[in-house]
Coordinates of C-alpha atoms in Angstrom, one line a residue:
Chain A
X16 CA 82.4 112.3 60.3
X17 CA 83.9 113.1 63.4
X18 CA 88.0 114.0 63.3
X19 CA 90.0 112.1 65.4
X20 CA 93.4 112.4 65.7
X21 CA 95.6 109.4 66.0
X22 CA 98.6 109.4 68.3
X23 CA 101.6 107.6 66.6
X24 CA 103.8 106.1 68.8
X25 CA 101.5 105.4 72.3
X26 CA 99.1 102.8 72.8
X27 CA 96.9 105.4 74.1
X28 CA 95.5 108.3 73.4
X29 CA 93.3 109.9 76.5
X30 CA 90.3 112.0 76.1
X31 CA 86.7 112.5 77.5
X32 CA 83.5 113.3 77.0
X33 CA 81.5 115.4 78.6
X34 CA 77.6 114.9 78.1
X35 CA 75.5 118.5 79.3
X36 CA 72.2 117.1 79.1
X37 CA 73.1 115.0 82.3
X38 CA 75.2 117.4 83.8
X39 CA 73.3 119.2 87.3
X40 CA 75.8 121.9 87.9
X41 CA 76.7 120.0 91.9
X42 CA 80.0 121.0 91.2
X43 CA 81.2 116.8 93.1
X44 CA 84.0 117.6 90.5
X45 CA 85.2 120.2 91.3
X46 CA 85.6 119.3 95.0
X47 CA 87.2 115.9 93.8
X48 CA 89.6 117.8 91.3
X49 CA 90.8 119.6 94.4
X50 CA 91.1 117.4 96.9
X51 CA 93.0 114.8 94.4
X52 CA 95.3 117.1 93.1
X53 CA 96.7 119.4 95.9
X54 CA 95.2 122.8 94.7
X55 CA 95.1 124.8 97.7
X56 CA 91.6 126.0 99.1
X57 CA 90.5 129.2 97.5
X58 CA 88.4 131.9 100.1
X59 CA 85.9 134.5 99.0
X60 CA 88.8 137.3 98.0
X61 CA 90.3 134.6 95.5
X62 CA 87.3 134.7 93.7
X63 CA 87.1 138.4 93.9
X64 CA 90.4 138.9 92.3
X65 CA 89.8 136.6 89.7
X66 CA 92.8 134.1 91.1
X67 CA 91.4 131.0 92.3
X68 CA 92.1 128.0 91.2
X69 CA 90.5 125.3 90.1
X70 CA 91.4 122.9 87.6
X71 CA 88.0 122.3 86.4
X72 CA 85.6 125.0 86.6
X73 CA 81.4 124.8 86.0
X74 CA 80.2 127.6 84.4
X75 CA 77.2 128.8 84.5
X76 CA 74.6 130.1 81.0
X77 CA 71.1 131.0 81.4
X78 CA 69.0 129.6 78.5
X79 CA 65.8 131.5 77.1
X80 CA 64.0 134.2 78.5
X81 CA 61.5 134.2 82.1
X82 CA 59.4 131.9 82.3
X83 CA 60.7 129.6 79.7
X84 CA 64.0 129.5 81.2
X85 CA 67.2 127.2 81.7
X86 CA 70.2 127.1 83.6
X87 CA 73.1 125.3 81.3
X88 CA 76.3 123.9 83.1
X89 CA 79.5 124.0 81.3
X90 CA 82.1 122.2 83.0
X91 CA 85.4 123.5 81.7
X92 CA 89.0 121.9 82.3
X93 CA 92.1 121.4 80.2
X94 CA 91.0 120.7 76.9
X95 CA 94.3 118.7 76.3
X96 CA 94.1 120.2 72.4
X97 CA 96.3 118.6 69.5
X98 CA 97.4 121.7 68.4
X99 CA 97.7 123.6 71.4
X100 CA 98.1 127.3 71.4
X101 CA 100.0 126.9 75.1
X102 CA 102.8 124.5 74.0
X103 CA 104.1 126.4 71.3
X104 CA 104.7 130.1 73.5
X105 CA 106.4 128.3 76.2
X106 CA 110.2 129.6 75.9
X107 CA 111.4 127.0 78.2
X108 CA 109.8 123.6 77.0
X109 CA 107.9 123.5 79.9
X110 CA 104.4 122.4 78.2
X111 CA 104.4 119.9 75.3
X112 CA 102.4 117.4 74.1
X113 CA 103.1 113.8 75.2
X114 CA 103.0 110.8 73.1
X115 CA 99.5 109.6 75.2
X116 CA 97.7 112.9 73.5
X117 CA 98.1 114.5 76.9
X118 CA 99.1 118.1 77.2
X119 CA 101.4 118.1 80.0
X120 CA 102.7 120.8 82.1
X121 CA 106.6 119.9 83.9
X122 CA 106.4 122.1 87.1
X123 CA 110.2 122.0 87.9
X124 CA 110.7 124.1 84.5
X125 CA 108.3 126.0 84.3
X126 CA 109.9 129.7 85.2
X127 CA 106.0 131.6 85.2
X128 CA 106.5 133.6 82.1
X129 CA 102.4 133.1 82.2
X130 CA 102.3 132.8 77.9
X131 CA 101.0 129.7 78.4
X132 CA 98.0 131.1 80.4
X133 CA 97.7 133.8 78.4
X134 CA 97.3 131.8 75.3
X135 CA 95.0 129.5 76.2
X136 CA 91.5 130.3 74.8
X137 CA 89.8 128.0 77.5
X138 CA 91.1 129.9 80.6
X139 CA 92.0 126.6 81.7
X140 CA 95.4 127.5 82.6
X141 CA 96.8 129.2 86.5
X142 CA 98.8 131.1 87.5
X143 CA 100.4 130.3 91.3
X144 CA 100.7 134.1 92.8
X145 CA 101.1 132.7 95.9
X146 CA 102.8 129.7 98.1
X147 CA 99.6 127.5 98.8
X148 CA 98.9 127.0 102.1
X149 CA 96.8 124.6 103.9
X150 CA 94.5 124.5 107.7
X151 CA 96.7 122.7 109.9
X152 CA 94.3 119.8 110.1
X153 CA 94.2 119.5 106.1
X154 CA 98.2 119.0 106.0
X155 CA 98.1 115.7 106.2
X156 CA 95.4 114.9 103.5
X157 CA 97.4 115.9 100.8
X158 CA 98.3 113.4 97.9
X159 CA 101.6 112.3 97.7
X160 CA 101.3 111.3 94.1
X161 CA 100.5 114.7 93.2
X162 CA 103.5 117.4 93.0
X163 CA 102.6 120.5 95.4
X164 CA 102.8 123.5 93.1
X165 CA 105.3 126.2 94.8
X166 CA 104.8 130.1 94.3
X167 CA 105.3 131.3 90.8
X168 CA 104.6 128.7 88.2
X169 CA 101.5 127.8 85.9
X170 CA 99.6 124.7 86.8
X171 CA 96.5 122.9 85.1
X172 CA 94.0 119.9 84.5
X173 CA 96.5 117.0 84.2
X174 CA 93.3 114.3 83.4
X175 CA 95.2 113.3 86.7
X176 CA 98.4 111.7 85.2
X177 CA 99.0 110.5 88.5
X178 CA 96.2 107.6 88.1
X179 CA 97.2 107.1 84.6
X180 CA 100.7 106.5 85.7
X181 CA 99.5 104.4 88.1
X182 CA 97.0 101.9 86.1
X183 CA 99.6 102.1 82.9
X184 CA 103.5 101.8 84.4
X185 CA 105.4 99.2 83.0
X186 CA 103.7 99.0 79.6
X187 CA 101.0 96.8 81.8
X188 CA 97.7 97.3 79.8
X189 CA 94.8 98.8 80.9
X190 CA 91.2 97.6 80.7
X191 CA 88.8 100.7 79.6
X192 CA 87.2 102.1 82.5
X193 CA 89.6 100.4 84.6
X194 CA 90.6 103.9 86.7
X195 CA 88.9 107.5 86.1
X196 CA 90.0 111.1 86.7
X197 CA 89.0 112.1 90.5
X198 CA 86.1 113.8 88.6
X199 CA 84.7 111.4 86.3
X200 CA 84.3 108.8 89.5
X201 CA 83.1 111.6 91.4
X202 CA 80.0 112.5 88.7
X203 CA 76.9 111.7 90.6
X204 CA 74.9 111.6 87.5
X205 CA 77.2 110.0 85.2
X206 CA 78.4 112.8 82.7
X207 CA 81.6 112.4 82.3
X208 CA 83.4 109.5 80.3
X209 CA 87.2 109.4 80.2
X210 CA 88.8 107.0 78.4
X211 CA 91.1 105.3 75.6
X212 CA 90.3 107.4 72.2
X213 CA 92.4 104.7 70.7
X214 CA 90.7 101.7 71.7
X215 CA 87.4 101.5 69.7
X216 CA 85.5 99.5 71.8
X217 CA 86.0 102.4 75.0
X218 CA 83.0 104.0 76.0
X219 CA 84.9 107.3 75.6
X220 CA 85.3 106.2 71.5
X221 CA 81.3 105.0 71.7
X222 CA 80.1 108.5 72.7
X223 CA 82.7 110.9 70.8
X224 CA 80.8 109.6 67.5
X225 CA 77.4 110.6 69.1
X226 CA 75.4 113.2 66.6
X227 CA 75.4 115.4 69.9
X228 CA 79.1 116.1 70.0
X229 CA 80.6 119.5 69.8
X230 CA 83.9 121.0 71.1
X231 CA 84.0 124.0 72.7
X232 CA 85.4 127.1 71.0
X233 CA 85.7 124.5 68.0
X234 CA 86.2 127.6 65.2
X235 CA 89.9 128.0 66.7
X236 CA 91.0 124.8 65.1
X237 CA 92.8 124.2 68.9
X238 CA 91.9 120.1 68.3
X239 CA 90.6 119.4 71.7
X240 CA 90.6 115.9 73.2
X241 CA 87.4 116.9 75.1
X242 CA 84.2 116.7 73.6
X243 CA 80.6 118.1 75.2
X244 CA 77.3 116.3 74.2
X245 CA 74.3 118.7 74.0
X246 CA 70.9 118.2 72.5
X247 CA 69.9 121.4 70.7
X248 CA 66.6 122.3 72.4
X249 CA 64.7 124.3 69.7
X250 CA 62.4 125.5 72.6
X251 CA 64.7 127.5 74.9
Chain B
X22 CA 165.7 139.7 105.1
X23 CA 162.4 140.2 105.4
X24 CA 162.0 141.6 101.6
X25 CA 163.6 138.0 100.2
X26 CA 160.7 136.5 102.9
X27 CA 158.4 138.0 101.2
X28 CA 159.6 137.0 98.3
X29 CA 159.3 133.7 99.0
X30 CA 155.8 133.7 101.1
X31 CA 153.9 135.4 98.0
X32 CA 153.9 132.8 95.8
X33 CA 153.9 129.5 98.3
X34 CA 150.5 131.3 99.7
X35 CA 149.4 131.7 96.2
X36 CA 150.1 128.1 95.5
X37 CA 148.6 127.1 98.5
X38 CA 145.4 129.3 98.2
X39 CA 144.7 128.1 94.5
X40 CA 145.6 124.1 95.4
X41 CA 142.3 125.3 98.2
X42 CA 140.5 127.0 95.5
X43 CA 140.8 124.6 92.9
X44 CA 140.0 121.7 95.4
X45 CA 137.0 123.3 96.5
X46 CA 136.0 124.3 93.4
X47 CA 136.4 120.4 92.0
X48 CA 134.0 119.1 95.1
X49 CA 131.5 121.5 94.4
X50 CA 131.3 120.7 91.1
X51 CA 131.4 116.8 91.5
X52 CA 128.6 117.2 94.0
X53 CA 127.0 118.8 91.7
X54 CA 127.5 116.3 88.8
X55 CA 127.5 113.4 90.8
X56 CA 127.8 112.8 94.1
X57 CA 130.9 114.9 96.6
X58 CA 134.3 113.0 96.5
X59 CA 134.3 110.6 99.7
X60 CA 136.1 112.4 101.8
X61 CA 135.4 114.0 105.0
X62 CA 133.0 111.3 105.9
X63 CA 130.9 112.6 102.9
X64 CA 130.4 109.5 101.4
X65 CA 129.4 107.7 104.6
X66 CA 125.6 106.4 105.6
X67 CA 124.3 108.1 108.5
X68 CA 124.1 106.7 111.4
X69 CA 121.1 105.4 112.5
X70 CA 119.4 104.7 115.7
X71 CA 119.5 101.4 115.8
X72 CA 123.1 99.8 114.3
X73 CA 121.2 97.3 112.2
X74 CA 123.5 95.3 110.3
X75 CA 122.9 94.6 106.8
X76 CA 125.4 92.3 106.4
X77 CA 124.0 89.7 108.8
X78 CA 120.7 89.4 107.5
X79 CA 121.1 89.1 103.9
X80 CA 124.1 87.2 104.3
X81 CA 124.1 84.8 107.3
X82 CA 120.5 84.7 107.6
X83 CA 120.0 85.0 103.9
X84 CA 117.3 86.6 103.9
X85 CA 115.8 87.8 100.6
X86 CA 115.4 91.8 100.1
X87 CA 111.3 91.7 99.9
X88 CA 111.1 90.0 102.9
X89 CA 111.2 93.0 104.8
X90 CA 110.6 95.7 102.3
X91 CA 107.6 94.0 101.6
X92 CA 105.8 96.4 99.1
X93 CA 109.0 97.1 96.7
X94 CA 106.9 94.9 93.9
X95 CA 103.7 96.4 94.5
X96 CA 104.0 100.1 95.5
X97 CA 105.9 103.4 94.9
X98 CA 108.5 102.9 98.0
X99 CA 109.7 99.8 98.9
X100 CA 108.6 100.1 102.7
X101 CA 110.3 99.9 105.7
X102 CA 109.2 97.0 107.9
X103 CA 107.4 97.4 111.2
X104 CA 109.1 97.2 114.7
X105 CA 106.6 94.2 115.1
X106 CA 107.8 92.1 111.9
X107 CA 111.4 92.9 113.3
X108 CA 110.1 91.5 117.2
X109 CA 108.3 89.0 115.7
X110 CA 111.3 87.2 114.0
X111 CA 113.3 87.7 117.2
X112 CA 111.0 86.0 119.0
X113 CA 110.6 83.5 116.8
X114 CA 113.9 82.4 116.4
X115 CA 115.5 83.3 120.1
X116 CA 117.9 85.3 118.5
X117 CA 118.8 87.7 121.2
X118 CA 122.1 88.8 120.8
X119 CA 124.3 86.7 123.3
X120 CA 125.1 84.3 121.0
X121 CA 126.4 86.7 118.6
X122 CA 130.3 87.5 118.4
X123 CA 129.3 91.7 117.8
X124 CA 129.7 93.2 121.9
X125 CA 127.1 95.3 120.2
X126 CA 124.4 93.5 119.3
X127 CA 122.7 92.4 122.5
X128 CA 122.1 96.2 123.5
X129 CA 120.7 97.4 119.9
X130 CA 118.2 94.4 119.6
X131 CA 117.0 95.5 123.3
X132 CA 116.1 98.7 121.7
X133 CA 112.9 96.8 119.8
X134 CA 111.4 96.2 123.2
X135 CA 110.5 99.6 124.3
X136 CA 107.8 100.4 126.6
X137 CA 106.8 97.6 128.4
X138 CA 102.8 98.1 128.3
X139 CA 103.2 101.0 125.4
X140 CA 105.2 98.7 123.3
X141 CA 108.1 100.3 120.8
X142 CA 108.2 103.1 119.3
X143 CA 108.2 103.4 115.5
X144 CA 112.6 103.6 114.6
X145 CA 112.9 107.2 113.2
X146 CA 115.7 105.6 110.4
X147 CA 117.4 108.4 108.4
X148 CA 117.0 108.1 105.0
X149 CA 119.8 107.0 102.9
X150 CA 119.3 107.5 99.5
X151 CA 117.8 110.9 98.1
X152 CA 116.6 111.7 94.8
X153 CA 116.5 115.4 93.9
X154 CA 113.2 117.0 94.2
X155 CA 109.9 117.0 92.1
X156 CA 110.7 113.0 91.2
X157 CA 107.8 110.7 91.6
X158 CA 110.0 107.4 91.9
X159 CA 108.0 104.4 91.8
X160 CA 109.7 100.9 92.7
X161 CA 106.8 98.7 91.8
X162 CA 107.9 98.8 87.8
X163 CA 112.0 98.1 88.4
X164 CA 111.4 95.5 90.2
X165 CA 108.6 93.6 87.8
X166 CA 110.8 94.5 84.8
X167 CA 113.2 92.3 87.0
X168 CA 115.6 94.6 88.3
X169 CA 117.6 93.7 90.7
X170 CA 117.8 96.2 94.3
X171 CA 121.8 95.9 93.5
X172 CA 121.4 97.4 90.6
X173 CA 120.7 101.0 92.4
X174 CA 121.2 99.9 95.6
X175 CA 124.8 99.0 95.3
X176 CA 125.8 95.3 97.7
X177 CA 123.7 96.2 100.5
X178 CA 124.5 92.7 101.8
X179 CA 127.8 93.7 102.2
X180 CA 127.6 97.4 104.1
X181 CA 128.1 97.2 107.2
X182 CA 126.0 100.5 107.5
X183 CA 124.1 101.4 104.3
X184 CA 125.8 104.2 102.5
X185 CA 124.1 105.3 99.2
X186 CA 126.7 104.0 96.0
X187 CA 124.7 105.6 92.7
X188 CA 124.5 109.2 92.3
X189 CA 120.5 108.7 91.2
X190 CA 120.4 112.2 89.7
X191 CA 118.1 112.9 86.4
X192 CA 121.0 111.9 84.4
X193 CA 121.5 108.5 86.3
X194 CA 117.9 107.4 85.4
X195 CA 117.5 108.6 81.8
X196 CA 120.9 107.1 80.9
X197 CA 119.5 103.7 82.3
X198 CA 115.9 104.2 81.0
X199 CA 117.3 104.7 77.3
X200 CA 119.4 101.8 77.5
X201 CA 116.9 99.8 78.5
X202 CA 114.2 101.4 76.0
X203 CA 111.8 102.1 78.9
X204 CA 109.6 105.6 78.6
X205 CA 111.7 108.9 78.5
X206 CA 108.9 111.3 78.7
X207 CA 108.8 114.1 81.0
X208 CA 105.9 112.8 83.0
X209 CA 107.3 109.7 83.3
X210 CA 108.5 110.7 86.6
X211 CA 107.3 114.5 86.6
X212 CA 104.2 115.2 87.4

């Protein structure tokens, strides 16, 4: 039997699964990750010194050996853990965990002692080294729910709070699948599920119980509200 | 002489230099706390380009609030009306300015006519009330929780020009949202 963690005080408790088997590696979330949340564009030489960002990332595994071979997507953002190795190195309370399960990063306190990234066993924290900067004609399609991120300070996957905020304010309640993460609604092939973990009916609650299920890095005991489906292939 | 003088001037310039001091000192740290001590026109509104008065509206024509910041129940900012909605109810109820006492008011409602083939141009109004940065303020809950705009707002329907009468710093809000049991987390309004 699956462990799932039960918030205490929130109605909610946010999470998502991820199923691999569907996943094509298009990489529609990554491009809807950045668009949604501000993250500035990252060229070739951002890649090259290791310092793009990108809140959710796909990496890539080959599978097997020529000519039985696979390519396996991984699509990797903030795994929003219960017992997160970033909160607790943060010296200025800048990262905690919220009452909705979410692990939540406050830009305006963050003072970029980079712990927090360094900590993280997921690489799914980064690191601002520079003021992001946008084409001319891309100012004015930023979103104005989303804080821009200055020079200096970590950022990461926020399961974009922003539409949670938005669906949820005033205690109003939320039908499940009511609103999605820019890239759940931008999955072409329907891989990602984000949902209620507290509402048992939720399609997110459905497939965290499927015999598939694993969580990434699951050894470290990190608690991760983000589960992957894979079916072992005893072929590859 | 001049050594009793001197006598004297020391201190009184002392005096006087600390009474600056300590005066400047005090606005800085009210403005920081709060909001800078009204004086020196610091506690005014701004002026704005066209002298729209509050006061009329809301009281003579008694209008409600949301009838021309229409969104302020549905969306994050409360929204400013357009130059049309303001044409509109001119038109509609002949209300030029002539038969007001203000001298004022026949010029400033001329100013919604603009261009005559262009039509107006959008009013660059200066903002009134700030929040500090990296605050994602939302009206939409307030007012379904049944706020009242008074409440932050201050008697708009009594300001002649709209001047900003609650210091709305973090403090402000968190005070208000713990009294009235609403969420305190950080990403209420932070993210």
């Amino acid at each position: 039997m699956a462990t799932r963690t039960q918030s205490t005080r929130a109605d909610h408790k946010w999470g998502m699964v991820i199923d691999l088997d569907r996943c094509t590696g298009c990489q529609a979330c990554v491009i809807a990750c950045q668009s949604e949340n501000n993250i500035p564009l990252n060229d070739q030489s951002a890649f090259l010194d290791g310092r793009a960002i990108e809140w959710i990332r796909v990496e890539r595994y080959w599978e097997g050996d020529y000519p039985d071979i696979k390519a396996r997507f991984l699509p990797v953002l903030c795994q929003h853990c219960d017992n997160a190795p970033c909160e607790s190195v943060c010296p200025v309370y800048a990262t905690y965990h919220n009452n909705e399960g979410l692990n939540v990063q406050v830009y305006n306190r963050c003072v970029g002692t980079r712990f927090c990234g360094n900590n993280c066993p997921y690489h799914a924290r980064l690191f601002n080294y520079w003021e992001p900067v946008w084409p001319e004609d891309l100012r004015n399609q930023l979103n104005p729910d989303v804080t821009v991120r200055t020079r200096g300070i970590m950022e990461k996957c926020t399961f974009c709070i922003q539409r949670i905020r938005r669906s949820t304010r005033g205690g109003k309640q939320v039908e499940d699948q009511a609103f999605n993460p820019a890239c759940v609604q931008a999955c072409p092939t329907d891989a990602m599920t984000f949902g209620d973990l507290n509402n048992p009916d939720s399609r997110v609650s459905q497939k965290w119980e499927d015999e598939r299920a694993f969580r990434v890095l699951e050894a470290l005991g990190t608690n991760p509200s983000v589960k992957y489906l894979k079916q072992v292939d005893a072929h590859a | 002489m001049s050594n009793s003088l001197i006598k004297i001037a020391v201190p009184v310039i002392g005096l006087v230099a600390a009474l600056v001091l300590a005066f400047v000192a005090y606005f800085f740290v009210l403005a920081w706390w709060s909001q800078p001590p009204a004086v020196l026109g610091f506690g005014d509104g701004p002026t704005q380009p066209i002298a729209f008065p509050h006061t009329v509206h809301v009281t003579t024509a008694g209008l409600d609030c949301q009838f021309c910041h229409r969104i302020a129940s549905t969306e994050e900012a409360a929204g400013v009306p357009a130059v049309a909605q303001c044409q509109f109810c001119h038109d509609f109820t002949r209300i030029t300015g002539e038969e007001s006492d203000s001298p004022t008011a026949e010029t400033e409602i001329a100013k919604l006519i603009g261009d005559p083939l262009e039509g107006p141009d959008p009013i660059n109004w200066v903002r009134v009330h700030r929040l500090p940065d990296h605050v994602q303020f939302v009206h939409a809950p307030h007012i379904q929780q049944g706020f009242s705009c008074s409440t932050c707002h201050g008697d708009i329907a009594s300001m002649e020009v709209v001047e900003q009468v609650r210091n709305l710093k973090m403090r402000d809000c968190v005070d208000c949202h713990r009294d009235n049991e609403a969420p305190t987390d950080c990403t209420t309004c932070h993210y």
